[in-house]
mmCIF file of C-alpha atoms and ligand atoms in Angstrom:
data_model
loop_
_atom_site.group_PDB
_atom_site.id
_atom_site.type_symbol
_atom_site.label_atom_id
_atom_site.label_comp_id
_atom_site.label_asym_id
_atom_site.label_seq_id
_atom_site.Cartn_x
_atom_site.Cartn_y
_atom_site.Cartn_z
ATOM 1 C CA UNK A 288 -129.341 34.370 -146.236
ATOM 2 C CA UNK A 289 -126.906 31.985 -147.974
ATOM 3 C CA UNK A 290 -127.766 30.902 -151.545
ATOM 4 C CA UNK A 291 -128.001 27.103 -151.699
ATOM 5 C CA UNK A 292 -128.384 26.425 -155.439
ATOM 6 C CA UNK A 293 -124.687 27.039 -156.242
ATOM 7 C CA UNK A 294 -123.863 24.423 -153.597
ATOM 8 C CA UNK A 295 -126.246 21.886 -155.171
ATOM 9 C CA UNK A 296 -124.966 22.133 -158.748
ATOM 10 C CA UNK A 297 -123.429 20.370 -160.545
ATOM 11 C CA UNK A 298 -124.842 17.116 -159.244
ATOM 12 C CA UNK A 299 -124.581 13.427 -160.106
ATOM 13 C CA UNK A 300 -128.270 12.845 -159.303
ATOM 14 C CA UNK A 301 -129.615 10.426 -161.964
ATOM 15 C CA UNK A 302 -131.625 11.813 -164.903
ATOM 16 C CA UNK A 303 -135.380 11.352 -164.470
ATOM 17 C CA UNK A 304 -138.387 12.048 -166.697
ATOM 18 C CA UNK A 305 -142.077 12.684 -166.199
ATOM 19 C CA UNK A 306 -144.844 10.098 -166.158
ATOM 20 C CA UNK A 307 -148.567 10.981 -166.176
ATOM 21 C CA UNK A 308 -149.590 14.296 -164.660
ATOM 22 C CA UNK A 309 -151.891 13.746 -161.682
ATOM 23 C CA UNK A 310 -151.507 16.757 -159.437
ATOM 24 C CA UNK A 311 -151.234 20.502 -159.907
ATOM 25 C CA UNK A 312 -149.579 21.908 -156.805
ATOM 26 C CA UNK A 313 -150.113 25.630 -156.379
ATOM 27 C CA UNK A 314 -148.284 27.956 -154.052
ATOM 28 C CA UNK A 315 -150.803 30.698 -153.284
ATOM 29 C CA UNK A 316 -148.230 33.006 -151.696
ATOM 30 C CA UNK A 317 -145.698 33.383 -148.929
ATOM 31 C CA UNK A 318 -147.835 35.008 -146.267
ATOM 32 C CA UNK A 319 -148.161 32.839 -143.179
ATOM 33 C CA UNK A 320 -149.218 33.335 -139.575
ATOM 34 C CA UNK A 321 -146.101 31.383 -138.522
ATOM 35 C CA UNK A 322 -142.387 31.719 -139.239
ATOM 36 C CA UNK A 323 -140.776 28.291 -138.816
ATOM 37 C CA UNK A 324 -137.014 27.700 -138.932
ATOM 38 C CA UNK A 325 -137.219 24.761 -141.368
ATOM 39 C CA UNK A 326 -139.672 26.551 -143.723
ATOM 40 C CA UNK A 327 -138.383 26.009 -147.259
ATOM 41 C CA UNK A 328 -140.363 28.967 -148.628
ATOM 42 C CA UNK A 329 -139.294 31.493 -145.969
ATOM 43 C CA UNK A 330 -142.938 32.251 -145.288
ATOM 44 C CA UNK A 331 -144.014 34.626 -142.556
ATOM 45 C CA UNK A 332 -146.522 37.258 -141.459
ATOM 46 C CA UNK A 333 -144.681 40.082 -143.230
ATOM 47 C CA UNK A 334 -144.601 38.485 -146.688
ATOM 48 C CA UNK A 335 -146.874 40.186 -149.234
ATOM 49 C CA UNK A 336 -146.613 37.835 -152.236
ATOM 50 C CA UNK A 337 -150.031 36.390 -153.139
ATOM 51 C CA UNK A 338 -151.484 34.831 -156.303
ATOM 52 C CA UNK A 339 -153.915 37.226 -157.979
ATOM 53 C CA UNK A 340 -157.346 36.404 -159.396
ATOM 54 C CA UNK A 341 -156.151 36.358 -163.014
ATOM 55 C CA UNK A 342 -153.522 33.736 -162.198
ATOM 56 C CA UNK A 343 -156.048 31.732 -160.180
ATOM 57 C CA UNK A 344 -158.226 31.665 -163.335
ATOM 58 C CA UNK A 345 -155.215 30.466 -165.373
ATOM 59 C CA UNK A 346 -154.712 27.620 -162.889
ATOM 60 C CA UNK A 347 -158.379 26.631 -163.189
ATOM 61 C CA UNK A 348 -158.124 26.779 -166.968
ATOM 62 C CA UNK A 349 -155.070 24.488 -166.885
ATOM 63 C CA UNK A 350 -156.997 22.033 -164.713
ATOM 64 C CA UNK A 351 -159.765 21.992 -167.336
ATOM 65 C CA UNK A 352 -157.247 21.427 -170.163
ATOM 66 C CA UNK A 353 -155.245 18.708 -168.410
ATOM 67 C CA UNK A 354 -156.033 15.246 -167.052
ATOM 68 C CA UNK A 355 -154.860 16.236 -163.552
ATOM 69 C CA UNK A 356 -157.240 14.956 -160.914
ATOM 70 C CA UNK A 357 -155.895 16.786 -157.867
ATOM 71 C CA UNK A 358 -155.189 20.376 -156.832
ATOM 72 C CA UNK A 359 -152.711 20.629 -153.966
ATOM 73 C CA UNK A 360 -152.661 24.048 -152.272
ATOM 74 C CA UNK A 361 -149.589 25.284 -150.409
ATOM 75 C CA UNK A 362 -148.123 28.546 -149.193
ATOM 76 C CA UNK A 363 -147.315 30.156 -146.763
ATOM 77 C CA UNK A 364 -150.689 29.558 -145.278
ATOM 78 C CA UNK A 365 -152.703 29.036 -148.511
ATOM 79 C CA UNK A 366 -155.912 29.945 -146.711
ATOM 80 C CA UNK A 367 -154.622 33.525 -146.275
ATOM 81 C CA UNK A 368 -154.854 34.144 -150.031
ATOM 82 C CA UNK A 369 -158.065 36.157 -150.688
ATOM 83 C CA UNK A 370 -159.007 33.847 -153.612
ATOM 84 C CA UNK A 371 -158.520 30.596 -151.678
ATOM 85 C CA UNK A 372 -162.203 29.815 -151.220
ATOM 86 C CA UNK A 373 -163.100 30.717 -154.806
ATOM 87 C CA UNK A 374 -160.352 28.428 -156.111
ATOM 88 C CA UNK A 375 -161.410 25.558 -153.846
ATOM 89 C CA UNK A 376 -165.123 25.854 -154.687
ATOM 90 C CA UNK A 377 -164.494 26.081 -158.433
ATOM 91 C CA UNK A 378 -162.079 23.147 -158.504
ATOM 92 C CA UNK A 379 -164.421 21.006 -156.406
ATOM 93 C CA UNK A 380 -167.222 21.940 -158.786
ATOM 94 C CA UNK A 381 -165.078 20.477 -161.591
ATOM 95 C CA UNK A 382 -164.759 17.197 -159.674
ATOM 96 C CA UNK A 383 -161.112 17.816 -158.797
ATOM 97 C CA UNK A 384 -159.802 16.554 -155.459
ATOM 98 C CA UNK A 385 -158.458 19.471 -153.396
ATOM 99 C CA UNK A 386 -155.718 19.144 -150.794
ATOM 100 C CA UNK A 387 -155.066 21.956 -148.311
ATOM 101 C CA UNK A 388 -151.600 21.986 -146.721
ATOM 102 C CA UNK A 389 -152.722 23.504 -143.463
ATOM 103 C CA UNK A 390 -150.496 24.578 -140.579
ATOM 104 C CA UNK A 391 -153.432 24.052 -138.141
ATOM 105 C CA UNK A 392 -152.825 27.273 -136.189
ATOM 106 C CA UNK A 393 -154.495 29.245 -139.004
ATOM 107 C CA UNK A 394 -157.794 27.669 -137.924
ATOM 108 C CA UNK A 395 -157.572 29.762 -134.734
ATOM 109 C CA UNK A 396 -156.598 33.076 -136.293
ATOM 110 C CA UNK A 397 -159.141 35.921 -136.158
ATOM 111 C CA UNK A 398 -161.172 35.937 -139.365
ATOM 112 C CA UNK A 399 -160.661 32.212 -139.986
ATOM 113 C CA UNK A 400 -163.071 30.838 -137.380
ATOM 114 C CA UNK A 401 -165.276 29.255 -140.068
ATOM 115 C CA UNK A 402 -162.392 27.855 -142.132
ATOM 116 C CA UNK A 403 -162.650 24.314 -140.753
ATOM 117 C CA UNK A 404 -166.389 24.236 -141.573
ATOM 118 C CA UNK A 405 -165.644 25.458 -145.105
ATOM 119 C CA UNK A 406 -163.002 22.742 -145.648
ATOM 120 C CA UNK A 407 -165.380 20.067 -144.393
ATOM 121 C CA UNK A 408 -168.284 21.326 -146.523
ATOM 122 C CA UNK A 409 -166.072 21.239 -149.634
ATOM 123 C CA UNK A 410 -164.672 17.790 -148.747
ATOM 124 C CA UNK A 411 -161.134 19.194 -148.867
ATOM 125 C CA UNK A 412 -158.389 16.793 -147.799
ATOM 126 C CA UNK A 413 -156.321 18.357 -145.006
ATOM 127 C CA UNK A 414 -152.580 17.704 -144.751
ATOM 128 C CA UNK A 415 -151.341 19.234 -141.516
ATOM 129 C CA UNK A 416 -147.838 19.766 -140.187
ATOM 130 C CA UNK A 417 -147.214 18.318 -136.744
ATOM 131 C CA UNK A 418 -143.488 17.679 -136.322
ATOM 132 C CA UNK A 419 -143.941 15.784 -133.037
ATOM 133 C CA UNK A 420 -146.606 14.581 -130.617
ATOM 134 C CA UNK A 421 -144.648 16.195 -127.747
ATOM 135 C CA UNK A 422 -145.476 19.816 -126.952
ATOM 136 C CA UNK A 423 -141.925 20.926 -126.146
ATOM 137 C CA UNK A 424 -140.560 19.642 -129.465
ATOM 138 C CA UNK A 425 -143.286 21.288 -131.562
ATOM 139 C CA UNK A 426 -142.973 24.624 -129.779
ATOM 140 C CA UNK A 427 -139.186 24.567 -130.140
ATOM 141 C CA UNK A 428 -139.421 24.022 -133.908
ATOM 142 C CA UNK A 429 -142.473 26.091 -134.777
ATOM 143 C CA UNK A 430 -142.759 28.641 -131.974
ATOM 144 C CA UNK A 431 -144.216 28.914 -128.470
ATOM 145 C CA UNK A 432 -147.878 27.924 -128.168
ATOM 146 C CA UNK A 433 -148.009 26.223 -131.583
ATOM 147 C CA UNK A 434 -148.650 22.768 -130.132
ATOM 148 C CA UNK A 435 -151.565 23.929 -127.972
ATOM 149 C CA UNK A 436 -153.137 25.705 -130.937
ATOM 150 C CA UNK A 437 -152.537 22.693 -133.197
ATOM 151 C CA UNK A 438 -154.132 20.378 -130.634
ATOM 152 C CA UNK A 439 -157.270 22.527 -130.491
ATOM 153 C CA UNK A 440 -157.395 22.677 -134.294
ATOM 154 C CA UNK A 441 -157.039 18.895 -134.627
ATOM 155 C CA UNK A 442 -159.854 18.374 -132.126
ATOM 156 C CA UNK A 443 -161.994 20.789 -134.101
ATOM 157 C CA UNK A 444 -161.287 18.873 -137.323
ATOM 158 C CA UNK A 445 -162.028 15.558 -135.582
ATOM 159 C CA UNK A 446 -165.282 17.098 -134.346
ATOM 160 C CA UNK A 447 -166.268 17.749 -137.972
ATOM 161 C CA UNK A 448 -165.492 14.149 -138.905
ATOM 162 C CA UNK A 449 -161.921 14.591 -140.160
ATOM 163 C CA UNK A 450 -159.770 11.512 -139.558
ATOM 164 C CA UNK A 451 -162.666 9.552 -138.076
ATOM 165 C CA UNK A 452 -163.243 5.930 -139.023
ATOM 166 C CA UNK A 453 -165.850 5.635 -141.776
ATOM 167 C CA UNK A 454 -165.654 9.349 -142.630
ATOM 168 C CA UNK A 455 -164.669 10.536 -146.099
ATOM 169 C CA UNK A 456 -162.982 13.602 -144.587
ATOM 170 C CA UNK A 457 -159.257 12.870 -144.735
ATOM 171 C CA UNK A 458 -156.804 14.287 -142.203
ATOM 172 C CA UNK A 459 -153.147 13.410 -142.799
ATOM 173 C CA UNK A 460 -150.253 14.637 -140.673
ATOM 174 C CA UNK A 461 -146.739 15.574 -141.716
ATOM 175 C CA UNK A 462 -143.632 14.884 -139.656
ATOM 176 C CA UNK A 463 -140.196 16.287 -140.394
ATOM 177 C CA UNK A 464 -137.063 15.809 -138.261
ATOM 178 C CA UNK A 465 -135.900 18.591 -135.958
ATOM 179 C CA UNK A 466 -132.545 18.905 -137.723
ATOM 180 C CA UNK A 467 -130.209 17.416 -140.358
ATOM 181 C CA UNK A 468 -131.178 13.772 -139.931
ATOM 182 C CA UNK A 469 -133.323 11.365 -141.929
ATOM 183 C CA UNK A 470 -136.845 10.698 -140.673
ATOM 184 C CA UNK A 471 -137.386 7.365 -138.902
ATOM 185 C CA UNK A 472 -139.396 4.612 -140.671
ATOM 186 C CA UNK A 473 -142.824 6.046 -141.465
ATOM 187 C CA UNK A 474 -144.932 3.051 -140.401
ATOM 188 C CA UNK A 475 -143.348 2.878 -136.927
ATOM 189 C CA UNK A 476 -143.597 6.612 -136.448
ATOM 190 C CA UNK A 477 -147.230 6.587 -137.572
ATOM 191 C CA UNK A 478 -148.002 3.924 -134.950
ATOM 192 C CA UNK A 479 -146.308 6.056 -132.262
ATOM 193 C CA UNK A 480 -148.245 9.175 -133.335
ATOM 194 C CA UNK A 481 -151.528 7.256 -133.398
ATOM 195 C CA UNK A 482 -151.007 5.859 -129.903
ATOM 196 C CA UNK A 483 -149.660 9.050 -128.315
ATOM 197 C CA UNK A 484 -152.099 11.506 -129.901
ATOM 198 C CA UNK A 485 -155.023 9.303 -128.920
ATOM 199 C CA UNK A 486 -153.962 8.519 -125.344
ATOM 200 C CA UNK A 487 -152.625 11.998 -124.525
ATOM 201 C CA UNK A 488 -155.060 14.164 -126.453
ATOM 202 C CA UNK A 489 -157.944 12.050 -127.835
ATOM 203 C CA UNK A 490 -156.925 12.960 -131.413
ATOM 204 C CA UNK A 491 -157.283 10.681 -134.468
ATOM 205 C CA UNK A 492 -155.968 11.004 -138.020
ATOM 206 C CA UNK A 493 -155.678 8.949 -141.214
ATOM 207 C CA UNK A 494 -152.004 8.792 -142.260
ATOM 208 C CA UNK A 495 -148.674 10.219 -141.160
ATOM 209 C CA UNK A 496 -146.226 11.384 -143.850
ATOM 210 C CA UNK A 497 -142.573 11.425 -142.752
ATOM 211 C CA UNK A 498 -140.514 13.884 -144.832
ATOM 212 C CA UNK A 499 -136.817 14.746 -144.843
ATOM 213 C CA UNK A 500 -135.832 18.408 -144.494
ATOM 214 C CA UNK A 501 -134.572 19.859 -147.761
ATOM 215 C CA UNK A 502 -131.163 21.611 -147.703
ATOM 216 C CA UNK A 503 -132.562 24.774 -149.285
ATOM 217 C CA UNK A 504 -133.811 28.213 -148.254
ATOM 218 C CA UNK A 505 -133.969 28.967 -144.511
ATOM 219 C CA UNK A 506 -132.993 25.457 -143.381
ATOM 220 C CA UNK A 507 -130.223 25.160 -145.984
ATOM 221 C CA UNK A 508 -128.883 28.588 -145.093
ATOM 222 C CA UNK A 509 -128.800 27.696 -141.400
ATOM 223 C CA UNK A 510 -126.839 24.556 -142.259
ATOM 224 C CA UNK A 511 -124.353 26.649 -144.250
ATOM 225 C CA UNK A 512 -123.893 29.031 -141.289
ATOM 226 C CA UNK A 513 -123.275 26.108 -138.956
ATOM 227 C CA UNK A 514 -120.938 24.257 -141.318
ATOM 228 C CA UNK A 515 -123.459 21.439 -141.651
ATOM 229 C CA UNK A 516 -124.558 21.842 -145.283
ATOM 230 C CA UNK A 517 -122.131 19.478 -147.012
ATOM 231 C CA UNK A 518 -122.254 16.807 -144.266
ATOM 232 C CA UNK A 519 -126.070 16.763 -144.522
ATOM 233 C CA UNK A 520 -125.947 16.576 -148.322
ATOM 234 C CA UNK A 521 -123.442 13.718 -148.056
ATOM 235 C CA UNK A 522 -125.771 11.950 -145.609
ATOM 236 C CA UNK A 523 -128.700 12.229 -148.038
ATOM 237 C CA UNK A 524 -126.568 11.061 -150.968
ATOM 238 C CA UNK A 525 -125.185 8.084 -149.017
ATOM 239 C CA UNK A 526 -128.747 6.991 -148.198
ATOM 240 C CA UNK A 527 -129.951 7.251 -151.845
ATOM 241 C CA UNK A 528 -132.106 4.308 -152.920
ATOM 242 C CA UNK A 529 -132.522 3.837 -156.654
ATOM 243 C CA UNK A 530 -135.964 2.241 -156.272
ATOM 244 C CA UNK A 531 -137.305 5.578 -154.992
ATOM 245 C CA UNK A 532 -136.621 7.229 -158.360
ATOM 246 C CA UNK A 533 -139.730 5.699 -159.940
ATOM 247 C CA UNK A 534 -141.994 7.495 -157.504
ATOM 248 C CA UNK A 535 -140.526 10.919 -156.777
ATOM 249 C CA UNK A 536 -143.399 13.378 -156.823
ATOM 250 C CA UNK A 537 -142.084 15.438 -159.758
ATOM 251 C CA UNK A 538 -142.944 12.541 -162.086
ATOM 252 C CA UNK A 539 -146.678 13.148 -161.598
ATOM 253 C CA UNK A 540 -146.881 16.763 -160.404
ATOM 254 C CA UNK A 541 -146.267 20.303 -161.573
ATOM 255 C CA UNK A 542 -145.673 23.131 -159.144
ATOM 256 C CA UNK A 543 -147.010 26.619 -159.836
ATOM 257 C CA UNK A 544 -145.668 29.668 -158.008
ATOM 258 C CA UNK A 545 -147.751 32.642 -156.858
ATOM 259 C CA UNK A 546 -147.025 34.425 -160.160
ATOM 260 C CA UNK A 547 -148.186 31.458 -162.264
ATOM 261 C CA UNK A 548 -144.738 30.178 -163.264
ATOM 262 C CA UNK A 549 -144.355 26.411 -163.512
ATOM 263 C CA UNK A 550 -141.652 24.174 -162.006
ATOM 264 C CA UNK A 551 -141.106 20.443 -161.614
ATOM 265 C CA UNK A 552 -141.696 20.605 -157.853
ATOM 266 C CA UNK A 553 -142.054 22.997 -154.941
ATOM 267 C CA UNK A 554 -138.371 22.665 -154.014
ATOM 268 C CA UNK A 555 -137.252 23.557 -157.538
ATOM 269 C CA UNK A 556 -139.648 26.490 -157.420
ATOM 270 C CA UNK A 557 -137.903 27.805 -154.314
ATOM 271 C CA UNK A 558 -134.481 27.263 -155.892
ATOM 272 C CA UNK A 559 -135.559 28.938 -159.147
ATOM 273 C CA UNK A 560 -134.919 25.787 -161.256
ATOM 274 C CA UNK A 561 -137.358 26.066 -164.208
ATOM 275 C CA UNK A 562 -139.577 23.215 -165.422
ATOM 276 C CA UNK A 563 -137.872 20.593 -167.557
ATOM 277 C CA UNK A 564 -134.432 22.227 -167.527
ATOM 278 C CA UNK A 565 -135.711 25.196 -169.565
ATOM 279 C CA UNK A 566 -134.030 28.584 -169.341
ATOM 280 C CA UNK A 567 -137.118 30.211 -167.818
ATOM 281 C CA UNK A 568 -140.222 28.710 -166.223
ATOM 282 C CA UNK A 569 -143.291 28.677 -168.520
ATOM 283 C CA UNK A 570 -146.486 30.464 -167.465
ATOM 284 C CA UNK A 571 -149.322 28.130 -166.476
ATOM 285 C CA UNK A 572 -151.615 29.948 -168.910
ATOM 286 C CA UNK A 573 -149.318 29.037 -171.834
ATOM 287 C CA UNK A 574 -148.409 25.500 -170.807
ATOM 288 C CA UNK A 575 -149.709 22.701 -173.028
ATOM 289 C CA UNK A 576 -150.243 19.709 -170.713
ATOM 290 C CA UNK A 577 -149.488 17.299 -173.591
ATOM 291 C CA UNK A 578 -145.878 18.549 -173.699
ATOM 292 C CA UNK A 579 -145.286 17.234 -170.171
ATOM 293 C CA UNK A 580 -145.469 13.528 -171.025
ATOM 294 C CA UNK A 581 -141.973 11.960 -170.709
ATOM 295 C CA UNK A 582 -140.404 15.443 -170.431
ATOM 296 C CA UNK A 583 -137.069 15.650 -168.578
ATOM 297 C CA UNK A 584 -137.080 16.894 -164.977
ATOM 298 C CA UNK A 585 -134.681 19.539 -163.651
ATOM 299 C CA UNK A 586 -132.635 18.012 -160.818
ATOM 300 C CA UNK A 587 -129.779 19.007 -158.502
ATOM 301 C CA UNK A 588 -128.157 17.800 -155.285
ATOM 302 C CA UNK A 589 -131.231 18.500 -153.136
ATOM 303 C CA UNK A 590 -133.068 15.723 -155.030
ATOM 304 C CA UNK A 591 -131.274 13.212 -152.812
ATOM 305 C CA UNK A 592 -133.614 14.528 -150.105
ATOM 306 C CA UNK A 593 -136.424 12.785 -152.027
ATOM 307 C CA UNK A 594 -134.647 9.472 -152.564
ATOM 308 C CA UNK A 595 -132.699 9.041 -149.306
ATOM 309 C CA UNK A 596 -133.743 6.157 -147.074
ATOM 310 C CA UNK A 597 -137.436 5.442 -147.315
ATOM 311 C CA UNK A 598 -137.792 8.444 -149.643
ATOM 312 C CA UNK A 599 -139.850 11.616 -149.298
ATOM 313 C CA UNK A 600 -142.690 13.147 -151.256
ATOM 314 C CA UNK A 601 -145.675 15.315 -150.509
ATOM 315 C CA UNK A 602 -147.487 11.984 -149.977
ATOM 316 C CA UNK A 603 -144.974 10.714 -147.430
ATOM 317 C CA UNK A 604 -142.343 7.978 -147.561
ATOM 318 C CA UNK A 605 -141.930 6.432 -151.009
ATOM 319 C CA UNK A 606 -140.950 3.026 -149.640
ATOM 320 C CA UNK A 607 -144.404 2.778 -148.049
ATOM 321 C CA UNK A 608 -146.259 3.459 -151.287
ATOM 322 C CA UNK A 609 -148.009 0.711 -153.267
ATOM 323 C CA UNK A 610 -145.491 1.225 -156.097
ATOM 324 C CA UNK A 611 -142.571 0.526 -153.786
ATOM 325 C CA UNK A 612 -144.214 -2.690 -152.696
ATOM 326 C CA UNK A 613 -144.265 -3.824 -156.318
ATOM 327 C CA UNK A 614 -140.586 -3.116 -156.746
ATOM 328 C CA UNK A 615 -140.934 0.501 -157.769
ATOM 329 C CA UNK A 616 -142.430 -0.167 -161.192
ATOM 330 C CA UNK A 617 -144.948 2.490 -162.243
HETATM 331 S S1 SF4 B 14 -146.371 27.048 -141.112
HETATM 332 FE FE1 SF4 B 14 -145.529 26.154 -142.982
HETATM 333 S S2 SF4 B 14 -145.533 27.816 -144.506
HETATM 334 FE FE2 SF4 B 14 -145.817 28.751 -142.485
HETATM 335 S S3 SF4 B 14 -143.731 29.335 -141.840
HETATM 336 FE FE3 SF4 B 14 -144.170 27.286 -140.977
HETATM 337 S S4 SF4 B 14 -143.380 25.838 -142.491
HETATM 338 FE FE4 SF4 B 14 -143.533 27.840 -143.508
HETATM 339 S S1 SF4 B 15 -136.465 17.701 -155.347
HETATM 340 FE FE1 SF4 B 15 -138.110 17.935 -156.823
HETATM 341 S S2 SF4 B 15 -137.151 17.495 -158.811
HETATM 342 FE FE2 SF4 B 15 -135.813 16.674 -157.234
HETATM 343 S S3 SF4 B 15 -136.466 14.512 -157.029
HETATM 344 FE FE3 SF4 B 15 -137.544 15.732 -155.469
HETATM 345 S S4 SF4 B 15 -139.501 16.218 -156.398
HETATM 346 FE FE4 SF4 B 15 -138.084 15.610 -158.066
#
């Protein structure tokens, strides 16, 4: 696989600094029941990396020591980590909001039949990837049969109350383009998804997040092989909007890898760019949350993927956020 970081540095991306920490995003490991082309963590069924219990305890301890109000769980398929349910139950017991970045198909895997019930019982917010409402497009990007499995999983979640009007069980969907192009406007796409998923499949959801593909890891390497890396980077840079800088997710989030090392965001974690431009990433167990306030953020060329067009974050387009509607002032 081609290394992308050398192609992303040096960069003229503007200097940015942290605001208030709200979310601790934790990558529980790289094992996944799928193996998608665009996956920026190169997850797959053969990967063995998984956060151990000691590191899970360090994450919980950091949550107790910090003011963070949300725990955002990613992978791989985070649910495949053996400590997933312990972490969720303990965090919920502390009053922390828990978000599960779920690929949907995991809900149908043997051994995970009761996972949807567990998520509902714990009031876990589900953020689910669904790159299109058309079966052929989803199966092309994520593998044959993925759409059918995702459809059944979404119906199961709806059946438990997820995404239903008046329910407190939140089901958000994530869209990313099929290739090196910017996502269309989020509000229009959300309206299309809402109409098509309801009329074709009787599925409802709360919000759609439209994210740009990051030119790193498997997707970045594929672009390099095809000669498309620099044109895509140039496209992201040309679409940079300064007002998105106030809301990029790294300002309010830290990202913890499966070994407990801390980064400014999930993308930096995958590139090996340590938190706050340090030489090495600090361990979550040693990190003083007070040192994060106003700390510098490590950036490189891929950061234009967060600020291009309507912007991208783990909470969707930045231009659609309440901050953007007030001119981007935090
Ligand atoms: S489902 Fe998600 S984590 Fe798993 S391979 Fe696909 S993109 Fe990666
Ligand atoms: S890639 Fe990471 S560090 Fe760069 S702007 Fe986006 S969230 Fe921030």
